[in-house]
Amino acid sequence: MALLVEKTTSGREYKVKDMSQADFGRLELELAEVEMPGLMSCRTEFGPSQPFKGARITGSLHMTIQTAVLIETLTALGAEVRWCSCNIFSTQDHAAAAIARDSAAVFAWKGETLQEYWWCTERALDWGPGGGPDLIVDDGGDATLLIHEGVKAEEIYEKTGAVPDPASTDNAEFQIVLTIIRDGLKSDPKKYHKMKDRLVGVSEETTTGVKRLYQMQINGTLLFPAINVNDSVTKSKFDNLYGCRHSLPDGLMRATDVMIAGKVAVVCGYGDVGKGCAAAMKQAGARVIVTEIDPICALQALMEGLQVLTLEDVVSEADIFVTTTG
Amino acid sequence: MALLVEKTTSGREYKVKDMSQADFGRLELELAEVEMPGLMSCRTEFGPSQPFKGARITGSLHMTIQTAVLIETLTALGAEVRWCSCNIFSTQDHAAAAIARDSAAVFAWKGETLQEYWWCTERALDWGPGGGPDLIVDDGGDATLLIHEGVKAEEIYEKTGAVPDPASTDNAEFQIVLTIIRDGLKSDPKKYHKMKDRLVGVSEETTTGVKRLYQMQINGTLLFPAINVNDSVTKSKFDNLYGCRHSLPDGLMRATDVMIAGKVAVVCGYGDVGKGCAAAMKQAGARVIVTEIDPICALQALMEGLQVLTLEDVVSEADIFVTTTG
Amino acid sequence: MALLVEKTTSGREYKVKDMSQADFGRLELELAEVEMPGLMSCRTEFGPSQPFKGARITGSLHMTIQTAVLIETLTALGAEVRWCSCNIFSTQDHAAAAIARDSAAVFAWKGETLQEYWWCTERALDWGPGGGPDLIVDDGGDATLLIHEGVKAEEIYEKTGAVPDPASTDNAEFQIVLTIIRDGLKSDPKKYHKMKDRLVGVSEETTTGVKRLYQMQINGTLLFPAINVNDSVTKSKFDNLYGCRHSLPDGLMRATDVMIAGKVAVVCGYGDVGKGCAAAMKQAGARVIVTEIDPICALQALMEGLQVLTLEDVVSEADIFVTTTG
Amino acid sequence: MALLVEKTTSGREYKVKDMSQADFGRLELELAEVEMPGLMSCRTEFGPSQPFKGARITGSLHMTIQTAVLIETLTALGAEVRWCSCNIFSTQDHAAAAIARDSAAVFAWKGETLQEYWWCTERALDWGPGGGPDLIVDDGGDATLLIHEGVKAEEIYEKTGAVPDPASTDNAEFQIVLTIIRDGLKSDPKKYHKMKDRLVGVSEETTTGVKRLYQMQINGTLLFPAINVNDSVTKSKFDNLYGCRHSLPDGLMRATDVMIAGKVAVVCGYGDVGKGCAAAMKQAGARVIVTEIDPICALQALMEGLQVLTLEDVVSEADIFVTTTG
């Protein structure tokens, strides 16, 4: 796929797999809106006052139907939005098409290469010469990372004239990041500084991303305020528990089309995610075995009637293996 | 306990453990009436027309609070009732006291000897010189057995003058039965014939009792009509399944006061009773293992996520053993 | 799609959607074989003795991956097989392609018109001039129906020379059946008689099909022996209960992508299918309400903690409606 | 019951209901030891080194079989122990008898008056002229309260000569506390100061007791160190959740002997205790309705398929009401 930005008839930029899926995406969006009353209430309550009027919001978060409802809530409250996915496989192309056609600048498709992925991230941050976004909705911290690395490189460049050297790292993905930053330096040696200066803050919703943010805060290298969305109770006790309870059998059934009942399922880890997965497997009629090194969580599994063993003991007899240990 | 019949002030016969528990029995009876709307509706619907007017009903069935509600439904519909238990341990003495005081002739207490048990059964069948009951409510077939054995002995006695010889059997309980019949012959050599002639029929609610009845039907020795209550759907699919699901943890908790959650429970047999027991143990947080020789039932256990093993494989590791194989 | 029979390089007839999906079908077939140990054991145990050697088997049953494992078991035991689906939507095209390419004559694709459906049924029964199949595996009774209607028409034609008149019925589907038979009469006025004469028997696995067979048996119009597969315990207590428990959430999730937890689900009917559906919805976190006119089944729902109401009472508040009443 | 301290043959003080139940208590203690492997491991691991050698421990905690295992673990580790219950109804008299006879000074029986209750508490703290205990195991904070009120009164008495006036309060229970302190002042005006001086600390395991301790810490009036046992994960996530899941149906069945299946149960509050209670009722076959003011907990109930309503909406239709709101 050629990495060229396209434009809607109204002039909004995008790059998606197949714009003809926009109608199908709109249909599923309408279904999803019914399922997301919180966001819809935001539109009703805050739409009239337009609190995001004039705000530029960049998102780096799975470009799915549900995210599409979020995006259109942001635009309903007045924001301008540019979006990319935070995972090369998670984009639902019909969702991307509907949003690209109707609401926001989208750069995302299912099955991106790493090269494409970072090109999309760069596009989502690219608000033109006037600097970057006012807010970032980050999921995994990649948009945040790019700005921090960019600012770091610009400072070195200003002082020494040196540009980042992709060959300086073995990490294939980081080579791509350095290349992007190096190429950016040529056209605008203050690009990421302008972004940083404009940014009001970022929200981050993964454990990994949040850990990195706390580390930067401790090191004094965090460039702008960040909100830890990851540890909110609606994430840990709902997404993790009920989300996994719903999604695990769904995924297994779509991928394999085999009966879960009567199988032996091993769930590695019995934290919130493991609890949801074990509940789902038990309820589908599997016999569930848990592996867990934390004694409290192991005891919880036992009190739920689940067998707790080491992976070595079960690896030869189980049918389904679920890892929830991160 | 001296085996002497006592009489209420109104002249009704009884023999119970402790008449002072009658008030407590009445209190629990009132609670139970709320729980047994079927019987209570019978009282409302059929009480006025008195369909059992003049009928003599003998019951041989656990003398519990719930049976007490049944007895008072029979009397509310016009019947005269005499009752004994069908098990030496199952009588609730406060239930027996309440019924003995208020409603029917009761001969039952918790912890009868076998001697006492059969004396009670004889009393429940003893309606005086005019013959026996019109109907028998039997649970295990002991009242039915006594009449059949009595008639058999009377026929031999009439033909040959011979009386039953308790020493002719090694079975301690059957020795008692023969003794009762022998002693009866002396006072009235047609006692059981009169019972048989008057009897309209018996209802039987155990698998054991029903099997015996079918055998007698095949052999041509069944002396009166019988209703198979055992195989009604409200017995097999409710008593067995939900009754056991309720009673098993109840009994375990009262008897041992130990936590069921986290234990390994083996349920031997996965018929209706086993299904109820396994469900109860699973829901209380035990890990349940089933032993079952029927392949269909074994497969059902598997589809419910239960491990199916042989007893030999689990006898050394399990905490709770439940046998449901009869 | 032009209704033309195609041929494999080995000369076997077929008509499927897309032969290029055969490899994908083979992959899923291999997964499914692991899940169907009963059929695989049949291959091992009976393959060497070839009990179906020379037998012609026609199947009219959902052309899915699982059915494909059945078909290849029949061929492994020596049979020749011709197959169509019993439902215009249920064919998995990759399964049809794999079987058409490798094992048997298949006439089935997802999304047939009624016209196409009956053309496929006719093809599956068409074993050439020598008569029809030895055995029919029927699911819904359509192959059985076609032969019975064909024989009936041939008898009238022989006696009176009259051919069936599609205009004689308002039923669009039956018009197609009559047309097929009428056209068949022209080329061979004994076609269905030859089929009937050769047929050893049919197995039928739906309630509807079985009812029709019993009715024909009573009326004396059943032309060949039939086996009632529908009432086997592995159908009623496994397919209906566990099959539905598995498939209902699977179908809901694929079709709507919405969360089941927290929803109100109404299950109409609480027979074996309803019990499986209610269990699935409850376990997925829905609040389940049951409608049921049979008092025993209604009471079972109650004892499982489910609310039992009339449809009128819940139609305005429920999110998911599941009908299991046939 | 006359409030006189009795003595065992070995001279240890006690006051229990019926010393003849000691053998029965010992039997249940032996059962319970198997269920409490943590405490038993403490005996094995720390028994030889006698870490509590010479320590005086006073307990104010339900005098049950399980507590008895705790007491005998303390003595096995070298402690001297005096015990009272923290609730007038919770003592198991056979447990009290076994401990009084074999292991420690016990002052507790089922059905104490408030007067008797505080006499027992005073006895448990009364280690003779040499001061009080080294450690207190408190459950509800009553032993802690008595010492704090005693110290306060002694200080006033020292400064002003005034003694506490029971008539100064309307609270019947506090009148008793003041009376005890007043009477103590006469015999030893430094009694509670000596206790305070000797005390190493207290462990407290109720929310109520812990709140009071934190308040005293903030006010600067806490006289000795305290350990918050209440908020340990084994209390909140095990006692509250699994303990209640076990105990609620146990209590209901013993108290009412009625079937839980098919009933409507309202659980007020869906915290850890409410979650355990709701799970127990659901698993016993009740239909569960939750009332909850916390939106997160209410949403959790919903995601478990439970109906969430206000108490007003359900008070007229429910059969069982469970309050878990403290």
Short mmCIF file of C-alpha atoms in Angstrom, two decimals, chain D:
data_model
loop_
_atom_site.label_atom_id
_atom_site.label_comp_id
_atom_site.label_asym_id
_atom_site.label_seq_id
_atom_site.Cartn_x
_atom_site.Cartn_y
_atom_site.Cartn_z
CA MET D 1 -25.88 -17.37 86.79
CA ALA D 2 -23.95 -16.19 89.80
CA LEU D 3 -20.92 -14.18 88.73
CA LEU D 4 -18.34 -16.18 90.63
CA VAL D 5 -15.01 -17.22 89.21
CA GLU D 6 -14.45 -20.97 89.36
CA LYS D 7 -11.17 -22.85 89.31
CA THR D 8 -9.94 -26.00 87.64
CA THR D 9 -8.10 -28.61 89.71
CA SER D 10 -4.88 -27.06 88.47
CA GLY D 11 -6.04 -23.70 89.81
CA ARG D 12 -6.82 -21.92 86.50
CA GLU D 13 -9.79 -19.55 86.65
CA TYR D 14 -12.85 -19.85 84.42
CA LYS D 15 -16.54 -19.26 84.09
CA VAL D 16 -18.39 -21.26 81.43
CA LYS D 17 -21.86 -22.70 80.96
CA ASP D 18 -21.27 -26.43 81.31
CA MET D 19 -17.88 -28.01 81.87
CA SER D 20 -19.30 -31.45 80.97
CA GLN D 21 -19.29 -30.38 77.30
CA ALA D 22 -15.49 -30.26 77.27
CA ASP D 23 -15.12 -33.67 75.62
CA PHE D 24 -17.50 -32.73 72.83
CA GLY D 25 -15.61 -29.48 72.39
CA ARG D 26 -12.32 -31.37 72.19
CA LEU D 27 -13.78 -33.61 69.45
CA GLU D 28 -14.77 -30.63 67.31
CA LEU D 29 -11.44 -28.95 68.05
CA GLU D 30 -9.69 -31.93 66.53
CA LEU D 31 -11.83 -31.65 63.39
CA ALA D 32 -11.14 -27.93 63.17
CA GLU D 33 -7.37 -28.36 63.52
CA VAL D 34 -7.36 -30.19 60.20
CA GLU D 35 -9.17 -27.22 58.63
CA MET D 36 -6.70 -24.65 59.97
CA PRO D 37 -3.33 -25.70 58.56
CA GLY D 38 -1.87 -22.20 58.95
CA LEU D 39 -2.19 -22.20 62.72
CA MET D 40 -1.08 -25.82 62.96
CA SER D 41 2.05 -25.00 60.94
CA CYS D 42 2.76 -22.18 63.40
CA ARG D 43 2.75 -24.73 66.20
CA THR D 44 5.17 -26.95 64.32
CA GLU D 45 7.45 -24.15 63.22
CA PHE D 46 7.47 -21.94 66.31
CA GLY D 47 6.50 -24.35 69.09
CA PRO D 48 10.08 -25.38 69.81
CA SER D 49 11.40 -21.81 70.10
CA GLN D 50 8.53 -20.65 72.38
CA PRO D 51 8.41 -17.02 71.13
CA PHE D 52 5.49 -16.20 73.48
CA LYS D 53 7.25 -17.64 76.53
CA GLY D 54 6.05 -15.67 79.52
CA ALA D 55 3.72 -13.46 77.47
CA ARG D 56 0.24 -12.73 78.87
CA ILE D 57 -2.38 -12.52 76.13
CA THR D 58 -5.94 -11.37 76.66
CA GLY D 59 -8.49 -12.06 73.96
CA SER D 60 -11.92 -10.54 73.42
CA LEU D 61 -13.14 -12.49 70.41
CA HIS D 62 -15.99 -14.93 69.67
CA MET D 63 -15.31 -17.98 71.86
CA THR D 64 -15.85 -20.56 69.11
CA ILE D 65 -14.17 -23.80 68.10
CA GLN D 66 -12.03 -21.92 65.58
CA THR D 67 -10.94 -19.40 68.20
CA ALA D 68 -10.13 -22.33 70.45
CA VAL D 69 -7.59 -23.53 67.88
CA LEU D 70 -6.09 -20.03 67.92
CA ILE D 71 -5.91 -20.01 71.73
CA GLU D 72 -4.18 -23.36 71.86
CA THR D 73 -1.74 -22.15 69.23
CA LEU D 74 -0.88 -19.19 71.46
CA THR D 75 -0.36 -21.48 74.44
CA ALA D 76 1.64 -23.91 72.30
CA LEU D 77 3.98 -21.03 71.55
CA GLY D 78 4.41 -20.33 75.25
CA ALA D 79 1.75 -17.74 76.09
CA GLU D 80 -0.55 -17.59 79.08
CA VAL D 81 -4.06 -16.72 77.89
CA ARG D 82 -7.25 -15.25 79.37
CA TRP D 83 -10.29 -15.00 77.09
CA CYS D 84 -13.78 -13.59 76.82
CA SER D 85 -16.17 -13.34 73.88
CA CYS D 86 -16.85 -10.09 72.02
CA ASN D 87 -20.52 -10.89 71.55
CA ILE D 88 -23.15 -12.00 74.04
CA PHE D 89 -24.52 -14.72 71.71
CA SER D 90 -21.55 -16.10 69.79
CA THR D 91 -19.90 -18.38 72.34
CA GLN D 92 -20.01 -22.10 71.58
CA ASP D 93 -20.29 -23.54 75.09
CA HIS D 94 -18.50 -26.77 74.21
CA ALA D 95 -15.55 -24.81 72.85
CA ALA D 96 -15.42 -22.67 76.00
CA ALA D 97 -15.55 -25.79 78.19
CA ALA D 98 -12.74 -27.55 76.34
CA ILE D 99 -10.44 -24.53 76.55
CA ALA D 100 -11.31 -23.78 80.19
CA ARG D 101 -10.56 -27.36 81.16
CA ASP D 102 -7.41 -27.82 79.11
CA SER D 103 -5.68 -24.62 78.09
CA ALA D 104 -6.65 -21.15 79.19
CA ALA D 105 -8.75 -19.01 81.49
CA VAL D 106 -12.13 -18.55 79.77
CA PHE D 107 -15.02 -16.32 80.78
CA ALA D 108 -17.77 -16.76 78.19
CA TRP D 109 -21.10 -18.42 77.56
CA LYS D 110 -23.87 -18.22 75.02
CA GLY D 111 -26.53 -15.76 76.07
CA GLU D 112 -24.73 -13.38 78.42
CA THR D 113 -26.47 -10.29 79.76
CA LEU D 114 -24.66 -7.01 79.14
CA GLN D 115 -23.76 -6.99 82.82
CA GLU D 116 -22.28 -10.48 82.49
CA TYR D 117 -20.54 -9.56 79.26
CA TRP D 118 -18.55 -6.72 80.84
CA TRP D 119 -17.82 -8.79 83.95
CA CYS D 120 -16.26 -11.38 81.60
CA THR D 121 -14.26 -8.69 79.79
CA GLU D 122 -12.96 -7.39 83.09
CA ARG D 123 -11.98 -10.93 84.13
CA ALA D 124 -10.09 -11.51 80.90
CA LEU D 125 -8.06 -8.34 81.57
CA ASP D 126 -7.52 -9.16 85.22
CA TRP D 127 -4.06 -10.67 85.48
CA GLY D 128 -3.74 -9.89 89.19
CA PRO D 129 -1.79 -7.17 91.00
CA GLY D 130 1.14 -7.20 88.63
CA GLY D 131 -0.70 -5.32 85.88
CA GLY D 132 -2.56 -6.49 82.75
CA PRO D 133 -1.76 -8.41 79.59
CA ASP D 134 1.20 -7.92 77.27
CA LEU D 135 -0.98 -8.28 74.19
CA ILE D 136 -4.67 -7.94 73.43
CA VAL D 137 -6.47 -9.74 70.60
CA ASP D 138 -9.47 -7.48 70.21
CA ASP D 139 -12.53 -7.84 67.98
CA GLY D 140 -14.73 -4.80 68.22
CA GLY D 141 -12.44 -2.87 70.54
CA ASP D 142 -14.25 -3.46 73.84
CA ALA D 143 -11.14 -4.50 75.79
CA THR D 144 -9.32 -1.51 74.31
CA LEU D 145 -12.22 0.77 75.21
CA LEU D 146 -12.29 -0.38 78.82
CA ILE D 147 -8.60 0.40 79.31
CA HIS D 148 -8.88 3.82 77.64
CA GLU D 149 -11.93 4.79 79.70
CA GLY D 150 -10.25 3.43 82.83
CA VAL D 151 -7.10 5.49 82.29
CA LYS D 152 -9.18 8.58 81.61
CA ALA D 153 -11.15 8.12 84.83
CA GLU D 154 -8.02 7.48 86.87
CA GLU D 155 -6.50 10.70 85.64
CA ILE D 156 -9.56 12.72 86.61
CA TYR D 157 -9.70 10.94 89.93
CA GLU D 158 -6.06 11.73 90.62
CA LYS D 159 -6.57 15.40 89.81
CA THR D 160 -10.02 16.04 91.26
CA GLY D 161 -10.96 13.02 93.35
CA ALA D 162 -14.09 12.62 91.21
CA VAL D 163 -15.22 9.13 90.22
CA PRO D 164 -17.24 8.29 87.10
CA ASP D 165 -20.99 8.73 87.46
CA PRO D 166 -22.98 6.02 85.62
CA ALA D 167 -26.01 8.31 85.74
CA SER D 168 -24.15 10.79 83.52
CA THR D 169 -25.06 8.77 80.44
CA ASP D 170 -28.29 7.45 78.93
CA ASN D 171 -26.47 4.57 77.28
CA ALA D 172 -27.28 1.46 79.30
CA GLU D 173 -24.14 -0.35 78.23
CA PHE D 174 -21.87 2.59 78.98
CA GLN D 175 -23.45 2.87 82.41
CA ILE D 176 -22.14 -0.64 83.07
CA VAL D 177 -18.66 0.30 81.85
CA LEU D 178 -18.57 3.35 84.10
CA THR D 179 -19.75 1.30 87.07
CA ILE D 180 -16.97 -1.22 86.56
CA ILE D 181 -14.37 1.53 86.37
CA ARG D 182 -15.78 3.34 89.37
CA ASP D 183 -15.72 0.20 91.47
CA GLY D 184 -12.18 -0.55 90.28
CA LEU D 185 -10.98 2.88 91.37
CA LYS D 186 -11.80 2.08 94.98
CA SER D 187 -9.60 -1.02 95.10
CA ASP D 188 -6.75 0.22 92.90
CA PRO D 189 -6.66 3.79 91.55
CA LYS D 190 -3.79 2.89 89.20
CA LYS D 191 -5.18 -0.37 87.80
CA TYR D 192 -5.64 0.78 84.20
CA HIS D 193 -2.45 2.81 84.20
CA LYS D 194 -0.58 -0.38 85.10
CA MET D 195 -2.30 -2.18 82.25
CA LYS D 196 -1.42 0.57 79.80
CA ASP D 197 2.20 0.61 80.92
CA ARG D 198 2.63 -3.12 80.45
CA LEU D 199 0.79 -3.42 77.14
CA VAL D 200 2.93 -3.97 74.04
CA GLY D 201 -0.05 -3.54 71.75
CA VAL D 202 -3.44 -4.64 70.46
CA SER D 203 -4.62 -6.26 67.25
CA GLU D 204 -8.09 -5.24 66.08
CA GLU D 205 -10.14 -7.01 63.42
CA THR D 206 -13.36 -5.08 62.89
CA THR D 207 -14.08 -2.04 60.78
CA THR D 208 -15.77 -0.37 63.73
CA GLY D 209 -12.86 -1.04 66.07
CA VAL D 210 -10.29 0.07 63.54
CA LYS D 211 -12.12 3.33 62.82
CA ARG D 212 -12.13 4.12 66.54
CA LEU D 213 -8.40 3.40 66.77
CA TYR D 214 -7.59 5.69 63.83
CA GLN D 215 -9.69 8.42 65.43
CA MET D 216 -7.80 8.07 68.70
CA GLN D 217 -4.51 8.17 66.81
CA ILE D 218 -5.55 11.41 65.12
CA ASN D 219 -6.72 12.87 68.44
CA GLY D 220 -3.50 11.81 70.13
CA THR D 221 -5.38 9.75 72.70
CA LEU D 222 -4.29 6.28 71.62
CA LEU D 223 -2.44 4.80 74.57
CA PHE D 224 -0.56 1.91 72.92
CA PRO D 225 0.32 0.57 69.47
CA ALA D 226 -2.39 -1.16 67.44
CA ILE D 227 -2.35 -3.48 64.45
CA ASN D 228 -5.13 -3.18 61.89
CA VAL D 229 -5.99 -6.80 61.12
CA ASN D 230 -9.32 -5.83 59.57
CA ASP D 231 -7.90 -4.55 56.32
CA SER D 232 -5.67 -7.54 55.58
CA VAL D 233 -6.55 -9.19 52.29
CA THR D 234 -7.31 -12.48 54.01
CA LYS D 235 -10.06 -10.70 55.93
CA SER D 236 -11.63 -8.53 53.22
CA LYS D 237 -11.31 -10.93 50.29
CA PHE D 238 -11.73 -14.26 52.13
CA ASP D 239 -13.65 -13.84 55.40
CA ASN D 240 -16.03 -11.35 53.88
CA LEU D 241 -16.51 -12.99 50.50
CA TYR D 242 -16.10 -16.72 51.00
CA GLY D 243 -16.99 -16.71 54.69
CA CYS D 244 -20.34 -15.11 53.95
CA ARG D 245 -20.90 -17.27 50.90
CA HIS D 246 -20.57 -20.25 53.21
CA SER D 247 -22.33 -18.97 56.30
CA LEU D 248 -25.38 -17.26 54.86
CA PRO D 249 -27.12 -20.36 53.43
CA ASP D 250 -25.95 -22.35 56.46
CA GLY D 251 -27.61 -19.90 58.82
CA LEU D 252 -30.77 -19.60 56.74
CA MET D 253 -31.19 -23.36 56.52
CA ARG D 254 -30.61 -23.98 60.21
CA ALA D 255 -32.91 -21.17 61.25
CA THR D 256 -35.83 -21.76 58.91
CA ASP D 257 -35.50 -25.19 57.28
CA VAL D 258 -37.03 -23.78 54.10
CA MET D 259 -35.89 -24.23 50.51
CA ILE D 260 -33.87 -21.33 49.14
CA ALA D 261 -34.25 -22.35 45.48
CA GLY D 262 -37.06 -20.54 43.75
CA LYS D 263 -37.14 -17.72 46.29
CA VAL D 264 -36.48 -14.03 45.64
CA ALA D 265 -33.56 -12.83 47.76
CA VAL D 266 -32.69 -9.18 48.21
CA VAL D 267 -29.10 -8.43 49.14
CA CYS D 268 -28.66 -4.88 50.44
CA GLY D 269 -25.17 -3.75 49.56
CA TYR D 270 -22.76 -5.28 47.06
CA GLY D 271 -19.38 -4.86 48.74
CA ASP D 272 -17.27 -7.91 49.56
CA VAL D 273 -19.83 -9.22 52.04
CA GLY D 274 -22.70 -8.51 49.67
CA LYS D 275 -20.87 -10.19 46.81
CA GLY D 276 -20.43 -13.32 48.90
CA CYS D 277 -24.06 -13.31 50.01
CA ALA D 278 -25.40 -12.70 46.51
CA ALA D 279 -23.24 -15.51 45.13
CA ALA D 280 -24.51 -17.87 47.81
CA MET D 281 -28.15 -17.05 47.16
CA LYS D 282 -27.74 -17.26 43.39
CA GLN D 283 -26.02 -20.61 43.66
CA ALA D 284 -28.70 -21.97 45.94
CA GLY D 285 -31.21 -21.24 43.19
CA ALA D 286 -32.69 -17.98 44.42
CA ARG D 287 -33.36 -15.05 42.14
CA VAL D 288 -31.19 -12.30 43.54
CA ILE D 289 -31.94 -8.60 43.57
CA VAL D 290 -29.31 -6.15 44.80
CA THR D 291 -29.72 -2.70 46.30
CA GLU D 292 -26.61 -0.57 46.16
CA ILE D 293 -25.84 3.17 46.20
CA ASP D 294 -22.25 2.92 44.98
CA PRO D 295 -22.36 3.10 41.18
CA ILE D 296 -19.29 0.90 40.64
CA CYS D 297 -20.61 -1.87 42.89
CA ALA D 298 -24.06 -1.53 41.33
CA LEU D 299 -22.53 -1.96 37.90
CA GLN D 300 -20.65 -5.05 39.09
CA ALA D 301 -23.94 -6.56 40.24
CA LEU D 302 -25.45 -5.83 36.85
CA MET D 303 -22.52 -7.46 35.04
CA GLU D 304 -23.13 -10.59 37.12
CA GLY D 305 -26.71 -10.71 35.83
CA LEU D 306 -28.28 -9.46 39.05
CA GLN D 307 -31.14 -7.01 39.04
CA VAL D 308 -30.34 -3.75 40.81
CA LEU D 309 -33.30 -1.96 42.33
CA THR D 310 -34.16 0.23 45.28
CA LEU D 311 -35.38 -1.45 48.43
CA GLU D 312 -38.74 0.29 48.05
CA ASP D 313 -39.28 -1.45 44.72
CA VAL D 314 -38.73 -4.96 46.04
CA VAL D 315 -39.80 -4.90 49.65
CA SER D 316 -43.25 -6.20 48.82
CA GLU D 317 -42.27 -9.14 46.60
CA ALA D 318 -39.07 -10.61 48.06
CA ASP D 319 -38.85 -13.67 50.32
CA ILE D 320 -35.39 -13.24 51.85
CA PHE D 321 -33.69 -10.02 52.89
CA VAL D 322 -29.96 -9.86 53.58
CA THR D 323 -28.42 -6.64 54.88
CA THR D 324 -24.69 -6.22 54.39
CA THR D 325 -24.43 -2.49 54.83
CA GLY D 326 -22.99 -2.55 58.35
#
